[in-house]
Amino acid sequence: MRIVNRVIKKYKMEDVVEGLKLVRSKIITASAKRDPEYAYFEPRLVAVSKIKPPELIVAAYEAGQRHFGENYVNELKDKAYDLSITEKCKDIRWHFIGHLQKNKVNKIISIPNLYIIETVDSKSIANALNNAYSKICDDNSKLKIMVQVNTSKEEAKNGCKVEELSELVEYILNTCNQLEFTGIMTIGAYGYDVSNGPNPDFLRLKKCKEDLCKDLCLDKKKVELSMGMSTDYEHAILLGSSNVRVGTAIFGERPKKDGQ
């Protein structure tokens, strides 16, 4: 049984490396097809590792991946302090991409190698992060954040309303001096068929960026777009995404919940 387990484990780690290579290749190909206006940046790949074990994260890291995304604060904390990751992944950069509750703010900002929180969606969360970070920051560093926008207008989705984006970002820029606003993020509706044309959620986020930069006189080259996942990251890149969040295509399918 031990021999079998080792064989399965080795295969899964190799599979992650191969998946990572394929995704990177597709990102390069998609980037080459973009409109010239996007040539000033290369899309960042965030490997979404939720529910996956630390050894697979290490495998991806050793294959050159640095940015990893997690949806749950407790799981992110467990992985960030896992010995195999702290010893072998010194330069790992964690992206928090799940819904953040106020009672988890202190816990998340204390996590080592936290790179960015992509899901700020209200003034109250921005305030909580700003106040908490000011108590632990001992230099001039700031906490990178993105603002999540509910482009699909689904009640089950988190994110600020499209029409409230400029007001929220202006509030963060003027009031939250410990936060560094870097861009906007969306999840969008699941299962959109790109054969029907450009994803309307991606187009809506692009329009959000245009309006935001116009309203607040921001440099559009300094406002990122985080959109695109395993099923549509290539399409998102063609539409200007600078940050794609890919899980299944790298780590494989996630286990189904009990009862499914």
PDB file of C-alpha atoms in Angstrom:
ATOM      1  CA  MET A   1       0.000   0.000   0.000  1.00  0.00           C
ATOM      2  CA  ARG A   2       2.807   2.423   0.776  1.00  0.00           C
ATOM      3  CA  ILE A   3       4.348   1.824  -2.643  1.00  0.00           C
ATOM      4  CA  VAL A   4       1.017   2.527  -4.349  1.00  0.00           C
ATOM      5  CA  ASN A   5       0.590   5.739  -2.386  1.00  0.00           C
ATOM      6  CA  ARG A   6       4.020   6.948  -3.442  1.00  0.00           C
ATOM      7  CA  VAL A   7       3.281   6.228  -7.090  1.00  0.00           C
ATOM      8  CA  ILE A   8      -0.014   8.136  -6.925  1.00  0.00           C
ATOM      9  CA  LYS A   9       1.626  11.070  -5.173  1.00  0.00           C
ATOM     10  CA  LYS A  10       4.448  11.254  -7.724  1.00  0.00           C
ATOM     11  CA  TYR A  11       1.980  11.155 -10.597  1.00  0.00           C
ATOM     12  CA  LYS A  12      -0.086  13.990  -9.141  1.00  0.00           C
ATOM     13  CA  MET A  13       2.962  16.187  -8.683  1.00  0.00           C
ATOM     14  CA  GLU A  14       4.083  15.528 -12.254  1.00  0.00           C
ATOM     15  CA  ASP A  15       0.566  16.241 -13.452  1.00  0.00           C
ATOM     16  CA  VAL A  16       0.641  19.648 -11.743  1.00  0.00           C
ATOM     17  CA  VAL A  17       3.904  20.508 -13.461  1.00  0.00           C
ATOM     18  CA  GLU A  18       2.532  19.478 -16.860  1.00  0.00           C
ATOM     19  CA  GLY A  19      -0.688  21.386 -16.256  1.00  0.00           C
ATOM     20  CA  LEU A  20       1.304  24.463 -15.322  1.00  0.00           C
ATOM     21  CA  LYS A  21       3.386  24.221 -18.500  1.00  0.00           C
ATOM     22  CA  LEU A  22       0.270  23.951 -20.651  1.00  0.00           C
ATOM     23  CA  VAL A  23      -1.418  26.921 -18.998  1.00  0.00           C
ATOM     24  CA  ARG A  24       1.707  29.061 -19.357  1.00  0.00           C
ATOM     25  CA  SER A  25       1.947  28.122 -23.023  1.00  0.00           C
ATOM     26  CA  LYS A  26      -1.660  29.111 -23.621  1.00  0.00           C
ATOM     27  CA  ILE A  27      -1.126  32.411 -21.792  1.00  0.00           C
ATOM     28  CA  ILE A  28       1.819  33.220 -24.075  1.00  0.00           C
ATOM     29  CA  THR A  29      -0.227  32.355 -27.161  1.00  0.00           C
ATOM     30  CA  ALA A  30      -3.217  34.412 -26.018  1.00  0.00           C
ATOM     31  CA  SER A  31      -0.972  37.346 -25.106  1.00  0.00           C
ATOM     32  CA  ALA A  32       0.475  37.396 -28.612  1.00  0.00           C
ATOM     33  CA  LYS A  33      -3.042  37.764 -30.033  1.00  0.00           C
ATOM     34  CA  ARG A  34      -4.044  40.701 -27.844  1.00  0.00           C
ATOM     35  CA  ASP A  35      -4.757  44.177 -29.089  1.00  0.00           C
ATOM     36  CA  PRO A  36      -1.508  46.243 -29.153  1.00  0.00           C
ATOM     37  CA  GLU A  37      -2.907  48.482 -26.398  1.00  0.00           C
ATOM     38  CA  TYR A  38      -2.192  45.690 -23.904  1.00  0.00           C
ATOM     39  CA  ALA A  39       1.429  45.164 -24.920  1.00  0.00           C
ATOM     40  CA  TYR A  40       2.735  47.108 -21.910  1.00  0.00           C
ATOM     41  CA  PHE A  41       2.131  44.194 -19.509  1.00  0.00           C
ATOM     42  CA  GLU A  42       2.295  40.414 -19.326  1.00  0.00           C
ATOM     43  CA  PRO A  43      -0.615  38.624 -17.636  1.00  0.00           C
ATOM     44  CA  ARG A  44       0.088  37.282 -14.153  1.00  0.00           C
ATOM     45  CA  LEU A  45      -0.859  33.680 -13.477  1.00  0.00           C
ATOM     46  CA  VAL A  46      -2.349  32.959 -10.061  1.00  0.00           C
ATOM     47  CA  ALA A  47      -2.467  29.223  -9.365  1.00  0.00           C
ATOM     48  CA  VAL A  48      -5.623  28.613  -7.325  1.00  0.00           C
ATOM     49  CA  SER A  49      -4.696  25.919  -4.834  1.00  0.00           C
ATOM     50  CA  LYS A  50      -7.773  25.740  -2.597  1.00  0.00           C
ATOM     51  CA  ILE A  51      -8.492  22.262  -1.170  1.00  0.00           C
ATOM     52  CA  LYS A  52      -5.204  21.039  -2.636  1.00  0.00           C
ATOM     53  CA  PRO A  53      -2.423  19.649  -0.377  1.00  0.00           C
ATOM     54  CA  PRO A  54       0.842  21.502   0.316  1.00  0.00           C
ATOM     55  CA  GLU A  55       2.967  19.032  -1.669  1.00  0.00           C
ATOM     56  CA  LEU A  56       1.211  20.040  -4.884  1.00  0.00           C
ATOM     57  CA  ILE A  57       1.832  23.708  -4.123  1.00  0.00           C
ATOM     58  CA  VAL A  58       5.503  22.901  -3.584  1.00  0.00           C
ATOM     59  CA  ALA A  59       5.580  21.062  -6.914  1.00  0.00           C
ATOM     60  CA  ALA A  60       4.171  24.086  -8.722  1.00  0.00           C
ATOM     61  CA  TYR A  61       6.531  26.422  -6.868  1.00  0.00           C
ATOM     62  CA  GLU A  62       9.558  24.333  -7.802  1.00  0.00           C
ATOM     63  CA  ALA A  63       8.359  24.517 -11.414  1.00  0.00           C
ATOM     64  CA  GLY A  64       8.631  28.308 -11.210  1.00  0.00           C
ATOM     65  CA  GLN A  65       5.162  29.373 -10.051  1.00  0.00           C
ATOM     66  CA  ARG A  66       5.142  32.101  -7.414  1.00  0.00           C
ATOM     67  CA  HIS A  67       1.598  33.474  -7.147  1.00  0.00           C
ATOM     68  CA  PHE A  68      -1.020  31.255  -5.486  1.00  0.00           C
ATOM     69  CA  GLY A  69      -4.675  31.942  -4.705  1.00  0.00           C
ATOM     70  CA  GLU A  70      -6.765  30.744  -1.772  1.00  0.00           C
ATOM     71  CA  ASN A  71     -10.471  31.247  -1.025  1.00  0.00           C
ATOM     72  CA  TYR A  72     -10.638  30.564   2.718  1.00  0.00           C
ATOM     73  CA  VAL A  73      -8.739  32.403   5.437  1.00  0.00           C
ATOM     74  CA  ASN A  74      -8.244  29.394   7.701  1.00  0.00           C
ATOM     75  CA  GLU A  75      -6.984  27.215   4.860  1.00  0.00           C
ATOM     76  CA  LEU A  76      -4.643  29.952   3.687  1.00  0.00           C
ATOM     77  CA  LYS A  77      -3.238  30.329   7.186  1.00  0.00           C
ATOM     78  CA  ASP A  78      -2.672  26.581   7.547  1.00  0.00           C
ATOM     79  CA  LYS A  79      -0.819  26.437   4.234  1.00  0.00           C
ATOM     80  CA  ALA A  80       1.190  29.595   4.846  1.00  0.00           C
ATOM     81  CA  TYR A  81       2.545  28.064   8.060  1.00  0.00           C
ATOM     82  CA  ASP A  82       2.962  24.528   6.708  1.00  0.00           C
ATOM     83  CA  LEU A  83       6.603  23.480   7.202  1.00  0.00           C
ATOM     84  CA  SER A  84       7.053  22.165   3.679  1.00  0.00           C
ATOM     85  CA  ILE A  85       5.912  25.496   2.247  1.00  0.00           C
ATOM     86  CA  THR A  86       7.821  27.725   4.665  1.00  0.00           C
ATOM     87  CA  GLU A  87      11.006  25.741   4.026  1.00  0.00           C
ATOM     88  CA  LYS A  88      10.744  25.247   0.264  1.00  0.00           C
ATOM     89  CA  CYS A  89       8.695  28.234  -0.917  1.00  0.00           C
ATOM     90  CA  LYS A  90      10.466  31.252   0.526  1.00  0.00           C
ATOM     91  CA  ASP A  91       9.223  33.658  -2.139  1.00  0.00           C
ATOM     92  CA  ILE A  92       5.627  32.451  -2.412  1.00  0.00           C
ATOM     93  CA  ARG A  93       3.038  35.191  -2.914  1.00  0.00           C
ATOM     94  CA  TRP A  94      -0.440  34.550  -1.601  1.00  0.00           C
ATOM     95  CA  HIS A  95      -3.554  36.062  -3.191  1.00  0.00           C
ATOM     96  CA  PHE A  96      -6.746  35.972  -1.166  1.00  0.00           C
ATOM     97  CA  ILE A  97      -9.577  35.565  -3.662  1.00  0.00           C
ATOM     98  CA  GLY A  98     -12.532  34.561  -1.461  1.00  0.00           C
ATOM     99  CA  HIS A  99     -15.141  36.545   0.406  1.00  0.00           C
ATOM    100  CA  LEU A 100     -13.589  38.251   3.416  1.00  0.00           C
ATOM    101  CA  GLN A 101     -15.558  38.698   6.619  1.00  0.00           C
ATOM    102  CA  LYS A 102     -14.667  41.395   9.145  1.00  0.00           C
ATOM    103  CA  ASN A 103     -14.030  38.854  11.897  1.00  0.00           C
ATOM    104  CA  LYS A 104     -11.242  37.317   9.795  1.00  0.00           C
ATOM    105  CA  VAL A 105      -9.413  40.548   9.009  1.00  0.00           C
ATOM    106  CA  ASN A 106      -6.861  40.362  11.837  1.00  0.00           C
ATOM    107  CA  LYS A 107      -6.110  36.760  10.996  1.00  0.00           C
ATOM    108  CA  ILE A 108      -5.505  37.332   7.299  1.00  0.00           C
ATOM    109  CA  ILE A 109      -3.228  40.342   7.559  1.00  0.00           C
ATOM    110  CA  SER A 110      -0.904  38.406   9.875  1.00  0.00           C
ATOM    111  CA  ILE A 111      -0.321  35.674   7.281  1.00  0.00           C
ATOM    112  CA  PRO A 112       3.282  35.589   6.019  1.00  0.00           C
ATOM    113  CA  ASN A 113       3.882  36.363   2.332  1.00  0.00           C
ATOM    114  CA  LEU A 114       0.384  37.752   1.825  1.00  0.00           C
ATOM    115  CA  TYR A 115       0.707  39.543  -1.508  1.00  0.00           C
ATOM    116  CA  ILE A 116      -2.770  40.935  -2.126  1.00  0.00           C
ATOM    117  CA  ILE A 117      -6.435  40.752  -1.163  1.00  0.00           C
ATOM    118  CA  GLU A 118      -8.476  40.799  -4.370  1.00  0.00           C
ATOM    119  CA  THR A 119     -11.947  40.887  -2.854  1.00  0.00           C
ATOM    120  CA  VAL A 120     -12.498  44.182  -1.041  1.00  0.00           C
ATOM    121  CA  ASP A 121     -16.136  45.033  -1.743  1.00  0.00           C
ATOM    122  CA  SER A 122     -17.227  47.622   0.819  1.00  0.00           C
ATOM    123  CA  LYS A 123     -16.097  50.613   2.835  1.00  0.00           C
ATOM    124  CA  SER A 124     -16.445  48.618   6.054  1.00  0.00           C
ATOM    125  CA  ILE A 125     -14.020  45.915   4.876  1.00  0.00           C
ATOM    126  CA  ALA A 126     -11.622  48.541   3.548  1.00  0.00           C
ATOM    127  CA  ASN A 127     -11.729  50.349   6.903  1.00  0.00           C
ATOM    128  CA  ALA A 128     -11.204  47.147   8.854  1.00  0.00           C
ATOM    129  CA  LEU A 129      -8.193  46.178   6.751  1.00  0.00           C
ATOM    130  CA  ASN A 130      -6.730  49.673   6.925  1.00  0.00           C
ATOM    131  CA  ASN A 131      -7.074  49.918  10.707  1.00  0.00           C
ATOM    132  CA  ALA A 132      -5.764  46.429  11.349  1.00  0.00           C
ATOM    133  CA  TYR A 133      -2.792  46.815   9.010  1.00  0.00           C
ATOM    134  CA  SER A 134      -1.794  50.133  10.569  1.00  0.00           C
ATOM    135  CA  LYS A 135      -1.266  48.307  13.883  1.00  0.00           C
ATOM    136  CA  ILE A 136       1.177  45.728  12.516  1.00  0.00           C
ATOM    137  CA  CYS A 137       2.957  47.745   9.844  1.00  0.00           C
ATOM    138  CA  ASP A 138       6.329  48.932  11.093  1.00  0.00           C
ATOM    139  CA  ASP A 139       7.537  50.580   7.867  1.00  0.00           C
ATOM    140  CA  ASN A 140       6.112  52.459   4.902  1.00  0.00           C
ATOM    141  CA  SER A 141       4.656  49.378   3.232  1.00  0.00           C
ATOM    142  CA  LYS A 142       1.013  49.161   2.239  1.00  0.00           C
ATOM    143  CA  LEU A 143      -1.376  46.266   1.855  1.00  0.00           C
ATOM    144  CA  LYS A 144      -2.181  45.641  -1.811  1.00  0.00           C
ATOM    145  CA  ILE A 145      -5.877  45.283  -2.547  1.00  0.00           C
ATOM    146  CA  MET A 146      -8.273  45.011  -5.454  1.00  0.00           C
ATOM    147  CA  VAL A 147     -11.938  45.904  -5.413  1.00  0.00           C
ATOM    148  CA  GLN A 148     -14.313  43.117  -6.402  1.00  0.00           C
ATOM    149  CA  VAL A 149     -17.180  44.099  -8.693  1.00  0.00           C
ATOM    150  CA  ASN A 150     -20.383  42.085  -9.091  1.00  0.00           C
ATOM    151  CA  THR A 151     -20.536  42.422 -12.881  1.00  0.00           C
ATOM    152  CA  SER A 152     -23.151  39.669 -13.279  1.00  0.00           C
ATOM    153  CA  LYS A 153     -25.481  41.275 -10.708  1.00  0.00           C
ATOM    154  CA  GLU A 154     -26.202  37.870  -9.175  1.00  0.00           C
ATOM    155  CA  GLU A 155     -27.438  37.940  -5.585  1.00  0.00           C
ATOM    156  CA  ALA A 156     -25.267  34.940  -4.733  1.00  0.00           C
ATOM    157  CA  LYS A 157     -22.131  36.731  -5.909  1.00  0.00           C
ATOM    158  CA  ASN A 158     -20.108  39.100  -3.766  1.00  0.00           C
ATOM    159  CA  GLY A 159     -18.709  42.385  -4.967  1.00  0.00           C
ATOM    160  CA  CYS A 160     -19.744  46.015  -5.026  1.00  0.00           C
ATOM    161  CA  LYS A 161     -22.312  47.245  -7.522  1.00  0.00           C
ATOM    162  CA  VAL A 162     -20.988  48.562 -10.819  1.00  0.00           C
ATOM    163  CA  GLU A 163     -22.491  51.987 -10.174  1.00  0.00           C
ATOM    164  CA  GLU A 164     -20.828  52.193  -6.730  1.00  0.00           C
ATOM    165  CA  LEU A 165     -17.283  51.363  -7.854  1.00  0.00           C
ATOM    166  CA  SER A 166     -15.923  54.885  -8.309  1.00  0.00           C
ATOM    167  CA  GLU A 167     -17.262  56.016  -4.925  1.00  0.00           C
ATOM    168  CA  LEU A 168     -15.690  53.028  -3.153  1.00  0.00           C
ATOM    169  CA  VAL A 169     -12.295  53.408  -4.836  1.00  0.00           C
ATOM    170  CA  GLU A 170     -12.277  57.158  -4.161  1.00  0.00           C
ATOM    171  CA  TYR A 171     -13.021  56.439  -0.504  1.00  0.00           C
ATOM    172  CA  ILE A 172     -10.117  53.950  -0.326  1.00  0.00           C
ATOM    173  CA  LEU A 173      -7.697  56.338  -2.037  1.00  0.00           C
ATOM    174  CA  ASN A 174      -8.641  59.276   0.202  1.00  0.00           C
ATOM    175  CA  THR A 175      -9.242  57.542   3.517  1.00  0.00           C
ATOM    176  CA  CYS A 176      -7.339  54.258   3.710  1.00  0.00           C
ATOM    177  CA  ASN A 177      -3.692  55.294   3.695  1.00  0.00           C
ATOM    178  CA  GLN A 178      -2.475  51.794   4.594  1.00  0.00           C
ATOM    179  CA  LEU A 179      -4.059  50.241   1.492  1.00  0.00           C
ATOM    180  CA  GLU A 180      -2.611  50.253  -2.016  1.00  0.00           C
ATOM    181  CA  PHE A 181      -5.368  50.083  -4.614  1.00  0.00           C
ATOM    182  CA  THR A 182      -4.084  48.113  -7.606  1.00  0.00           C
ATOM    183  CA  GLY A 183      -7.123  47.185  -9.671  1.00  0.00           C
ATOM    184  CA  ILE A 184     -10.563  45.610  -9.966  1.00  0.00           C
ATOM    185  CA  MET A 185     -11.672  41.985 -10.007  1.00  0.00           C
ATOM    186  CA  THR A 186     -14.713  39.997 -11.054  1.00  0.00           C
ATOM    187  CA  ILE A 187     -15.847  36.390 -10.954  1.00  0.00           C
ATOM    188  CA  GLY A 188     -18.734  36.778 -13.353  1.00  0.00           C
ATOM    189  CA  ALA A 189     -21.397  34.251 -14.274  1.00  0.00           C
ATOM    190  CA  TYR A 190     -20.217  30.649 -14.557  1.00  0.00           C
ATOM    191  CA  GLY A 191     -20.345  28.643 -17.745  1.00  0.00           C
ATOM    192  CA  TYR A 192     -20.480  31.422 -20.335  1.00  0.00           C
ATOM    193  CA  ASP A 193     -20.033  30.086 -23.884  1.00  0.00           C
ATOM    194  CA  VAL A 194     -17.478  32.313 -25.624  1.00  0.00           C
ATOM    195  CA  SER A 195     -18.716  31.090 -29.007  1.00  0.00           C
ATOM    196  CA  ASN A 196     -21.592  33.503 -28.399  1.00  0.00           C
ATOM    197  CA  GLY A 197     -19.196  36.427 -28.410  1.00  0.00           C
ATOM    198  CA  PRO A 198     -17.133  38.326 -25.808  1.00  0.00           C
ATOM    199  CA  ASN A 199     -18.027  37.558 -22.204  1.00  0.00           C
ATOM    200  CA  PRO A 200     -20.367  40.378 -21.097  1.00  0.00           C
ATOM    201  CA  ASP A 201     -18.942  40.276 -17.544  1.00  0.00           C
ATOM    202  CA  PHE A 202     -15.440  40.852 -18.865  1.00  0.00           C
ATOM    203  CA  LEU A 203     -16.652  43.656 -21.125  1.00  0.00           C
ATOM    204  CA  ARG A 204     -18.465  45.169 -18.153  1.00  0.00           C
ATOM    205  CA  LEU A 205     -15.311  45.089 -16.004  1.00  0.00           C
ATOM    206  CA  LYS A 206     -13.365  46.740 -18.831  1.00  0.00           C
ATOM    207  CA  LYS A 207     -15.986  49.474 -18.972  1.00  0.00           C
ATOM    208  CA  CYS A 208     -15.766  49.792 -15.185  1.00  0.00           C
ATOM    209  CA  LYS A 209     -12.060  50.436 -15.513  1.00  0.00           C
ATOM    210  CA  GLU A 210     -12.553  53.044 -18.228  1.00  0.00           C
ATOM    211  CA  ASP A 211     -15.200  54.878 -16.227  1.00  0.00           C
ATOM    212  CA  LEU A 212     -13.216  54.617 -12.993  1.00  0.00           C
ATOM    213  CA  CYS A 213     -10.065  56.047 -14.529  1.00  0.00           C
ATOM    214  CA  LYS A 214     -12.065  58.864 -16.107  1.00  0.00           C
ATOM    215  CA  ASP A 215     -13.991  59.659 -12.923  1.00  0.00           C
ATOM    216  CA  LEU A 216     -10.922  59.707 -10.656  1.00  0.00           C
ATOM    217  CA  CYS A 217      -8.253  60.756 -13.169  1.00  0.00           C
ATOM    218  CA  LEU A 218      -6.311  57.514 -12.724  1.00  0.00           C
ATOM    219  CA  ASP A 219      -3.615  56.200 -15.033  1.00  0.00           C
ATOM    220  CA  LYS A 220      -5.246  53.220 -16.773  1.00  0.00           C
ATOM    221  CA  LYS A 221      -1.880  51.474 -16.967  1.00  0.00           C
ATOM    222  CA  LYS A 222      -1.807  51.356 -13.168  1.00  0.00           C
ATOM    223  CA  VAL A 223      -5.258  49.804 -12.763  1.00  0.00           C
ATOM    224  CA  GLU A 224      -5.243  46.031 -13.225  1.00  0.00           C
ATOM    225  CA  LEU A 225      -8.061  43.755 -14.327  1.00  0.00           C
ATOM    226  CA  SER A 226      -8.365  40.415 -12.533  1.00  0.00           C
ATOM    227  CA  MET A 227     -10.704  38.229 -14.571  1.00  0.00           C
ATOM    228  CA  GLY A 228     -10.612  34.782 -16.115  1.00  0.00           C
ATOM    229  CA  MET A 229     -10.415  31.291 -14.633  1.00  0.00           C
ATOM    230  CA  SER A 230      -9.675  27.775 -15.911  1.00  0.00           C
ATOM    231  CA  THR A 231     -12.433  27.713 -18.515  1.00  0.00           C
ATOM    232  CA  ASP A 232     -11.973  31.214 -19.920  1.00  0.00           C
ATOM    233  CA  TYR A 233      -8.568  32.657 -18.995  1.00  0.00           C
ATOM    234  CA  GLU A 234      -7.394  32.809 -22.613  1.00  0.00           C
ATOM    235  CA  HIS A 235     -10.506  34.753 -23.579  1.00  0.00           C
ATOM    236  CA  ALA A 236     -10.010  37.068 -20.582  1.00  0.00           C
ATOM    237  CA  ILE A 237      -6.433  37.782 -21.656  1.00  0.00           C
ATOM    238  CA  LEU A 238      -7.609  38.740 -25.141  1.00  0.00           C
ATOM    239  CA  LEU A 239      -9.931  41.277 -23.494  1.00  0.00           C
ATOM    240  CA  GLY A 240      -7.195  42.819 -21.365  1.00  0.00           C
ATOM    241  CA  SER A 241      -6.952  40.788 -18.161  1.00  0.00           C
ATOM    242  CA  SER A 242      -3.673  41.301 -16.336  1.00  0.00           C
ATOM    243  CA  ASN A 243      -4.341  38.694 -13.632  1.00  0.00           C
ATOM    244  CA  VAL A 244      -5.880  35.275 -14.313  1.00  0.00           C
ATOM    245  CA  ARG A 245      -6.885  32.844 -11.566  1.00  0.00           C
ATOM    246  CA  VAL A 246      -6.457  29.241 -12.713  1.00  0.00           C
ATOM    247  CA  GLY A 247      -7.077  26.207 -10.513  1.00  0.00           C
ATOM    248  CA  THR A 248      -8.548  23.126 -12.185  1.00  0.00           C
ATOM    249  CA  ALA A 249      -6.375  23.394 -15.292  1.00  0.00           C
ATOM    250  CA  ILE A 250      -3.280  23.159 -13.074  1.00  0.00           C
ATOM    251  CA  PHE A 251      -4.281  21.121 -10.018  1.00  0.00           C
ATOM    252  CA  GLY A 252      -7.094  19.015 -11.474  1.00  0.00           C
ATOM    253  CA  GLU A 253     -10.702  18.719 -10.413  1.00  0.00           C
ATOM    254  CA  ARG A 254     -11.554  19.459  -6.801  1.00  0.00           C
ATOM    255  CA  PRO A 255     -13.241  16.715  -4.761  1.00  0.00           C
ATOM    256  CA  LYS A 256     -16.999  16.982  -4.627  1.00  0.00           C
ATOM    257  CA  LYS A 257     -18.660  17.926  -1.361  1.00  0.00           C
ATOM    258  CA  ASP A 258     -20.444  15.254   0.626  1.00  0.00           C
ATOM    259  CA  GLY A 259     -23.821  14.401  -0.856  1.00  0.00           C
ATOM    260  CA  GLN A 260     -22.868  15.387  -4.402  1.00  0.00           C
TER     261      GLN A 260
END
